Amino acid sequence: MNGEELQSKTSRAAEIIAGSDHLMAFTGAGISAESGVPTYRGPDGLWNKYDPGETATLSAFKDQPEKFWQFIKDMMVDREIEPNPAHLILAEWEQSGLLQGIITQNIDLLHQRAGSECVFELHGSLGEASCYDCGRDYSWGWLEDILDRDDIPSCQNCGGSRIKPDVVFFGEMLPGDILRRAEEEAVKSDVMIVIGSSLAVHPAASLPLRARDTGAELIYLNADRGEMPEIFDVILQGSAGEIMEKLAQEIDRI
Ligand code: NAD
Ligand code: ZN
């Protein structure tokens, strides 16, 4: 996409967003890429390094929790993970009343750390956990307390080593109430901006389709054009943080 084309598409997206009554954002791993969190798919994706069946299924976790923790450390640690402009602008839009909420597939807590309050975490998050063996709940700061250590966390109640973060593993159901509320918001929305998601993982990816089927205009901000370019009214191809800054400036001018 050349500079002129991007400029005119950004202006078009800004008009749509500024004129919205119920704007929702739908985000995926790509929005956190500029914060240093690798995506799962793509050339630097974590699935090139890890076998999802051996790391992100419940049975793999039960047998080898240390493999899962290695994967999470690789995803989050040794990097200064901070919200980037895309997270921060979404939080500002919510505070100013422009954005109603965010439906996210991410587990990295960056939306909340940026200041967003209405966040539907379809795949759970690393913020809370419970012991798989005795059920004891843990809600301390996983990212700070756990990821800096060399060992894996063990349960203070039963001594077991299977403390499971509240993330949805492959083969697990999505949290039903969150999915239902996110779907209600998708149906209510008249504009949805999808940021940094390949839309390959279902049922999460069905929510933008649901929004479109019930009349919403869809904007896609992604590094590539994705697999369903035909469902979008405007496609902004590029980096989430960079383009969100341009978009926010355009909206401020309207
Ligand atoms: P995905 O890896 O399938 O797709 C990411 C998309 O983002 C790709 O289309 C890619 O082209 C795009 N992208 C990469 N860098 C970008 C950038 N700087 N700006 C804009 N777009 C960029 O991720 P997904 O669609 O979220 O779905 C996969 C699953 O991955 C989800 O289940 C999610 O739970 C999980 N996941 C979460 C995190 C996280 O919490 N940050 C990280 C990796 C994967
Ligand atoms: Zn326990």
PDB file of N, CA and C in Angstrom, residues 77-134:
ATOM      1  N   VAL A  77       8.975 -12.968  28.817  1.00  0.00           N
ATOM      2  CA  VAL A  77      10.037 -12.539  29.719  1.00  0.00           C
ATOM      3  C   VAL A  77      11.274 -12.050  28.967  1.00  0.00           C
ATOM      4  N   ASP A  78      12.203 -11.442  29.668  1.00  0.00           N
ATOM      5  CA  ASP A  78      13.438 -10.930  29.094  1.00  0.00           C
ATOM      6  C   ASP A  78      13.172  -9.841  28.077  1.00  0.00           C
ATOM      7  N   ARG A  79      12.018  -9.293  28.126  1.00  0.00           N
ATOM      8  CA  ARG A  79      11.708  -8.180  27.238  1.00  0.00           C
ATOM      9  C   ARG A  79      10.992  -7.144  28.081  1.00  0.00           C
ATOM     10  N   GLU A  80      11.153  -5.901  27.714  1.00  0.00           N
ATOM     11  CA  GLU A  80      10.414  -4.861  28.406  1.00  0.00           C
ATOM     12  C   GLU A  80       9.033  -4.797  27.774  1.00  0.00           C
ATOM     13  N   ILE A  81       8.133  -5.581  28.281  1.00  0.00           N
ATOM     14  CA  ILE A  81       6.805  -5.618  27.680  1.00  0.00           C
ATOM     15  C   ILE A  81       5.967  -4.466  28.230  1.00  0.00           C
ATOM     16  N   GLU A  82       5.657  -3.523  27.379  1.00  0.00           N
ATOM     17  CA  GLU A  82       4.826  -2.388  27.777  1.00  0.00           C
ATOM     18  C   GLU A  82       3.767  -2.173  26.701  1.00  0.00           C
ATOM     19  N   PRO A  83       2.621  -1.596  27.074  1.00  0.00           N
ATOM     20  CA  PRO A  83       1.623  -1.271  26.050  1.00  0.00           C
ATOM     21  C   PRO A  83       2.234  -0.340  24.999  1.00  0.00           C
ATOM     22  N   ASN A  84       1.834  -0.499  23.751  1.00  0.00           N
ATOM     23  CA  ASN A  84       2.330   0.387  22.693  1.00  0.00           C
ATOM     24  C   ASN A  84       1.224   1.380  22.310  1.00  0.00           C
ATOM     25  N   PRO A  85       1.511   2.316  21.392  1.00  0.00           N
ATOM     26  CA  PRO A  85       0.498   3.335  21.085  1.00  0.00           C
ATOM     27  C   PRO A  85      -0.868   2.775  20.698  1.00  0.00           C
ATOM     28  N   ALA A  86      -0.902   1.600  20.080  1.00  0.00           N
ATOM     29  CA  ALA A  86      -2.218   1.045  19.693  1.00  0.00           C
ATOM     30  C   ALA A  86      -3.056   0.731  20.935  1.00  0.00           C
ATOM     31  N   HIS A  87      -2.439   0.123  21.959  1.00  0.00           N
ATOM     32  CA  HIS A  87      -3.180  -0.145  23.202  1.00  0.00           C
ATOM     33  C   HIS A  87      -3.590   1.179  23.863  1.00  0.00           C
ATOM     34  N   LEU A  88      -2.652   2.127  23.881  1.00  0.00           N
ATOM     35  CA  LEU A  88      -2.904   3.380  24.604  1.00  0.00           C
ATOM     36  C   LEU A  88      -4.018   4.195  23.942  1.00  0.00           C
ATOM     37  N   ILE A  89      -4.034   4.201  22.607  1.00  0.00           N
ATOM     38  CA  ILE A  89      -5.070   4.972  21.900  1.00  0.00           C
ATOM     39  C   ILE A  89      -6.448   4.347  22.129  1.00  0.00           C
ATOM     40  N   LEU A  90      -6.522   3.023  22.126  1.00  0.00           N
ATOM     41  CA  LEU A  90      -7.820   2.387  22.413  1.00  0.00           C
ATOM     42  C   LEU A  90      -8.303   2.774  23.817  1.00  0.00           C
ATOM     43  N   ALA A  91      -7.371   2.828  24.772  1.00  0.00           N
ATOM     44  CA  ALA A  91      -7.756   3.217  26.138  1.00  0.00           C
ATOM     45  C   ALA A  91      -8.253   4.670  26.157  1.00  0.00           C
ATOM     46  N   GLU A  92      -7.586   5.546  25.408  1.00  0.00           N
ATOM     47  CA  GLU A  92      -8.032   6.957  25.344  1.00  0.00           C
ATOM     48  C   GLU A  92      -9.412   7.064  24.705  1.00  0.00           C
ATOM     49  N   TRP A  93      -9.606   6.282  23.658  1.00  0.00           N
ATOM     50  CA  TRP A  93     -10.916   6.319  22.980  1.00  0.00           C
ATOM     51  C   TRP A  93     -12.024   5.865  23.922  1.00  0.00           C
ATOM     52  N   GLU A  94     -11.734   4.893  24.777  1.00  0.00           N
ATOM     53  CA  GLU A  94     -12.769   4.453  25.729  1.00  0.00           C
ATOM     54  C   GLU A  94     -13.040   5.568  26.743  1.00  0.00           C
ATOM     55  N   GLN A  95     -11.958   6.185  27.244  1.00  0.00           N
ATOM     56  CA  GLN A  95     -12.149   7.243  28.238  1.00  0.00           C
ATOM     57  C   GLN A  95     -12.934   8.419  27.675  1.00  0.00           C
ATOM     58  N   SER A  96     -12.737   8.717  26.390  1.00  0.00           N
ATOM     59  CA  SER A  96     -13.447   9.863  25.804  1.00  0.00           C
ATOM     60  C   SER A  96     -14.858   9.482  25.353  1.00  0.00           C
ATOM     61  N   GLY A  97     -15.219   8.212  25.478  1.00  0.00           N
ATOM     62  CA  GLY A  97     -16.576   7.788  25.113  1.00  0.00           C
ATOM     63  C   GLY A  97     -16.718   7.355  23.663  1.00  0.00           C
ATOM     64  N   LEU A  98     -15.624   7.405  22.908  1.00  0.00           N
ATOM     65  CA  LEU A  98     -15.711   7.014  21.494  1.00  0.00           C
ATOM     66  C   LEU A  98     -15.821   5.490  21.342  1.00  0.00           C
ATOM     67  N   LEU A  99     -15.087   4.761  22.187  1.00  0.00           N
ATOM     68  CA  LEU A  99     -15.045   3.293  22.080  1.00  0.00           C
ATOM     69  C   LEU A  99     -15.820   2.665  23.229  1.00  0.00           C
ATOM     70  N   GLN A 100     -16.660   1.665  22.894  1.00  0.00           N
ATOM     71  CA  GLN A 100     -17.466   1.031  23.949  1.00  0.00           C
ATOM     72  C   GLN A 100     -16.720  -0.103  24.643  1.00  0.00           C
ATOM     73  N   GLY A 101     -15.830  -0.784  23.932  1.00  0.00           N
ATOM     74  CA  GLY A 101     -15.120  -1.887  24.583  1.00  0.00           C
ATOM     75  C   GLY A 101     -14.213  -2.625  23.614  1.00  0.00           C
ATOM     76  N   ILE A 102     -13.438  -3.559  24.182  1.00  0.00           N
ATOM     77  CA  ILE A 102     -12.487  -4.334  23.386  1.00  0.00           C
ATOM     78  C   ILE A 102     -12.765  -5.817  23.597  1.00  0.00           C
ATOM     79  N   ILE A 103     -12.868  -6.526  22.483  1.00  0.00           N
ATOM     80  CA  ILE A 103     -12.937  -7.993  22.541  1.00  0.00           C
ATOM     81  C   ILE A 103     -11.546  -8.465  22.129  1.00  0.00           C
ATOM     82  N   THR A 104     -10.865  -9.192  22.995  1.00  0.00           N
ATOM     83  CA  THR A 104      -9.493  -9.572  22.654  1.00  0.00           C
ATOM     84  C   THR A 104      -9.256 -11.072  22.753  1.00  0.00           C
ATOM     85  N   GLN A 105      -8.351 -11.549  21.912  1.00  0.00           N
ATOM     86  CA  GLN A 105      -7.910 -12.943  22.002  1.00  0.00           C
ATOM     87  C   GLN A 105      -6.615 -13.014  22.807  1.00  0.00           C
ATOM     88  N   ASN A 106      -6.076 -11.856  23.175  1.00  0.00           N
ATOM     89  CA  ASN A 106      -4.762 -11.840  23.830  1.00  0.00           C
ATOM     90  C   ASN A 106      -4.866 -12.182  25.308  1.00  0.00           C
ATOM     91  N   ILE A 107      -3.776 -12.724  25.818  1.00  0.00           N
ATOM     92  CA  ILE A 107      -3.730 -13.123  27.230  1.00  0.00           C
ATOM     93  C   ILE A 107      -2.707 -12.289  27.982  1.00  0.00           C
ATOM     94  N   ASP A 108      -2.177 -11.252  27.331  1.00  0.00           N
ATOM     95  CA  ASP A 108      -0.997 -10.558  27.855  1.00  0.00           C
ATOM     96  C   ASP A 108      -1.293  -9.380  28.783  1.00  0.00           C
ATOM     97  N   LEU A 109      -2.541  -9.054  29.011  1.00  0.00           N
ATOM     98  CA  LEU A 109      -2.960  -7.994  29.944  1.00  0.00           C
ATOM     99  C   LEU A 109      -2.577  -6.578  29.502  1.00  0.00           C
ATOM    100  N   LEU A 110      -2.084  -6.429  28.268  1.00  0.00           N
ATOM    101  CA  LEU A 110      -1.594  -5.103  27.863  1.00  0.00           C
ATOM    102  C   LEU A 110      -2.725  -4.087  27.699  1.00  0.00           C
ATOM    103  N   HIS A 111      -3.915  -4.534  27.346  1.00  0.00           N
ATOM    104  CA  HIS A 111      -5.029  -3.573  27.249  1.00  0.00           C
ATOM    105  C   HIS A 111      -5.331  -2.973  28.625  1.00  0.00           C
ATOM    106  N   GLN A 112      -5.409  -3.832  29.630  1.00  0.00           N
ATOM    107  CA  GLN A 112      -5.697  -3.321  30.975  1.00  0.00           C
ATOM    108  C   GLN A 112      -4.561  -2.424  31.451  1.00  0.00           C
ATOM    109  N   ARG A 113      -3.324  -2.835  31.179  1.00  0.00           N
ATOM    110  CA  ARG A 113      -2.198  -2.005  31.629  1.00  0.00           C
ATOM    111  C   ARG A 113      -2.181  -0.664  30.914  1.00  0.00           C
ATOM    112  N   ALA A 114      -2.767  -0.601  29.725  1.00  0.00           N
ATOM    113  CA  ALA A 114      -2.849   0.681  29.009  1.00  0.00           C
ATOM    114  C   ALA A 114      -3.966   1.555  29.577  1.00  0.00           C
ATOM    115  N   GLY A 115      -4.867   0.969  30.373  1.00  0.00           N
ATOM    116  CA  GLY A 115      -5.943   1.749  30.976  1.00  0.00           C
ATOM    117  C   GLY A 115      -7.338   1.391  30.476  1.00  0.00           C
ATOM    118  N   SER A 116      -7.447   0.406  29.601  1.00  0.00           N
ATOM    119  CA  SER A 116      -8.775   0.006  29.130  1.00  0.00           C
ATOM    120  C   SER A 116      -9.518  -0.715  30.252  1.00  0.00           C
ATOM    121  N   GLU A 117     -10.824  -0.447  30.363  1.00  0.00           N
ATOM    122  CA  GLU A 117     -11.600  -1.087  31.429  1.00  0.00           C
ATOM    123  C   GLU A 117     -12.546  -2.148  30.923  1.00  0.00           C
ATOM    124  N   CYS A 118     -13.197  -1.869  29.808  1.00  0.00           N
ATOM    125  CA  CYS A 118     -14.155  -2.850  29.283  1.00  0.00           C
ATOM    126  C   CYS A 118     -13.429  -3.760  28.294  1.00  0.00           C
ATOM    127  N   VAL A 119     -12.881  -4.870  28.810  1.00  0.00           N
ATOM    128  CA  VAL A 119     -12.105  -5.793  27.971  1.00  0.00           C
ATOM    129  C   VAL A 119     -12.684  -7.194  28.124  1.00  0.00           C
ATOM    130  N   PHE A 120     -13.122  -7.774  27.019  1.00  0.00           N
ATOM    131  CA  PHE A 120     -13.633  -9.144  27.039  1.00  0.00           C
ATOM    132  C   PHE A 120     -12.497 -10.060  26.594  1.00  0.00           C
ATOM    133  N   GLU A 121     -11.954 -10.818  27.543  1.00  0.00           N
ATOM    134  CA  GLU A 121     -10.804 -11.685  27.234  1.00  0.00           C
ATOM    135  C   GLU A 121     -11.314 -13.064  26.844  1.00  0.00           C
ATOM    136  N   LEU A 122     -11.428 -13.287  25.550  1.00  0.00           N
ATOM    137  CA  LEU A 122     -12.036 -14.540  25.081  1.00  0.00           C
ATOM    138  C   LEU A 122     -11.191 -15.755  25.424  1.00  0.00           C
ATOM    139  N   HIS A 123      -9.865 -15.552  25.489  1.00  0.00           N
ATOM    140  CA  HIS A 123      -8.983 -16.691  25.766  1.00  0.00           C
ATOM    141  C   HIS A 123      -8.371 -16.613  27.164  1.00  0.00           C
ATOM    142  N   GLY A 124      -9.028 -15.858  28.054  1.00  0.00           N
ATOM    143  CA  GLY A 124      -8.530 -15.748  29.413  1.00  0.00           C
ATOM    144  C   GLY A 124      -7.315 -14.833  29.481  1.00  0.00           C
ATOM    145  N   SER A 125      -6.592 -14.898  30.612  1.00  0.00           N
ATOM    146  CA  SER A 125      -5.398 -14.072  30.723  1.00  0.00           C
ATOM    147  C   SER A 125      -4.423 -14.682  31.715  1.00  0.00           C
ATOM    148  N   LEU A 126      -3.240 -14.113  31.725  1.00  0.00           N
ATOM    149  CA  LEU A 126      -2.210 -14.591  32.648  1.00  0.00           C
ATOM    150  C   LEU A 126      -2.340 -13.939  34.020  1.00  0.00           C
ATOM    151  N   GLY A 127      -3.395 -13.176  34.217  1.00  0.00           N
ATOM    152  CA  GLY A 127      -3.530 -12.428  35.470  1.00  0.00           C
ATOM    153  C   GLY A 127      -3.983 -13.271  36.647  1.00  0.00           C
ATOM    154  N   GLU A 128      -4.673 -14.363  36.378  1.00  0.00           N
ATOM    155  CA  GLU A 128      -5.174 -15.193  37.470  1.00  0.00           C
ATOM    156  C   GLU A 128      -4.892 -16.647  37.167  1.00  0.00           C
ATOM    157  N   ALA A 129      -4.936 -17.468  38.200  1.00  0.00           N
ATOM    158  CA  ALA A 129      -4.616 -18.882  38.011  1.00  0.00           C
ATOM    159  C   ALA A 129      -5.258 -19.689  39.123  1.00  0.00           C
ATOM    160  N   SER A 130      -5.310 -21.008  38.932  1.00  0.00           N
ATOM    161  CA  SER A 130      -5.746 -21.853  40.039  1.00  0.00           C
ATOM    162  C   SER A 130      -5.013 -23.184  39.963  1.00  0.00           C
ATOM    163  N   CYS A 131      -4.938 -23.851  41.114  1.00  0.00           N
ATOM    164  CA  CYS A 131      -4.229 -25.127  41.162  1.00  0.00           C
ATOM    165  C   CYS A 131      -5.097 -26.197  40.514  1.00  0.00           C
ATOM    166  N   TYR A 132      -4.523 -26.900  39.564  1.00  0.00           N
ATOM    167  CA  TYR A 132      -5.281 -27.930  38.851  1.00  0.00           C
ATOM    168  C   TYR A 132      -5.662 -29.071  39.796  1.00  0.00           C
ATOM    169  N   ASP A 133      -4.847 -29.281  40.831  1.00  0.00           N
ATOM    170  CA  ASP A 133      -5.075 -30.422  41.714  1.00  0.00           C
ATOM    171  C   ASP A 133      -6.019 -30.123  42.872  1.00  0.00           C
ATOM    172  N   CYS A 134      -5.865 -28.976  43.533  1.00  0.00           N
ATOM    173  CA  CYS A 134      -6.701 -28.728  44.714  1.00  0.00           C
ATOM    174  C   CYS A 134      -7.663 -27.558  44.533  1.00  0.00           C
TER     175      CYS A 134
END
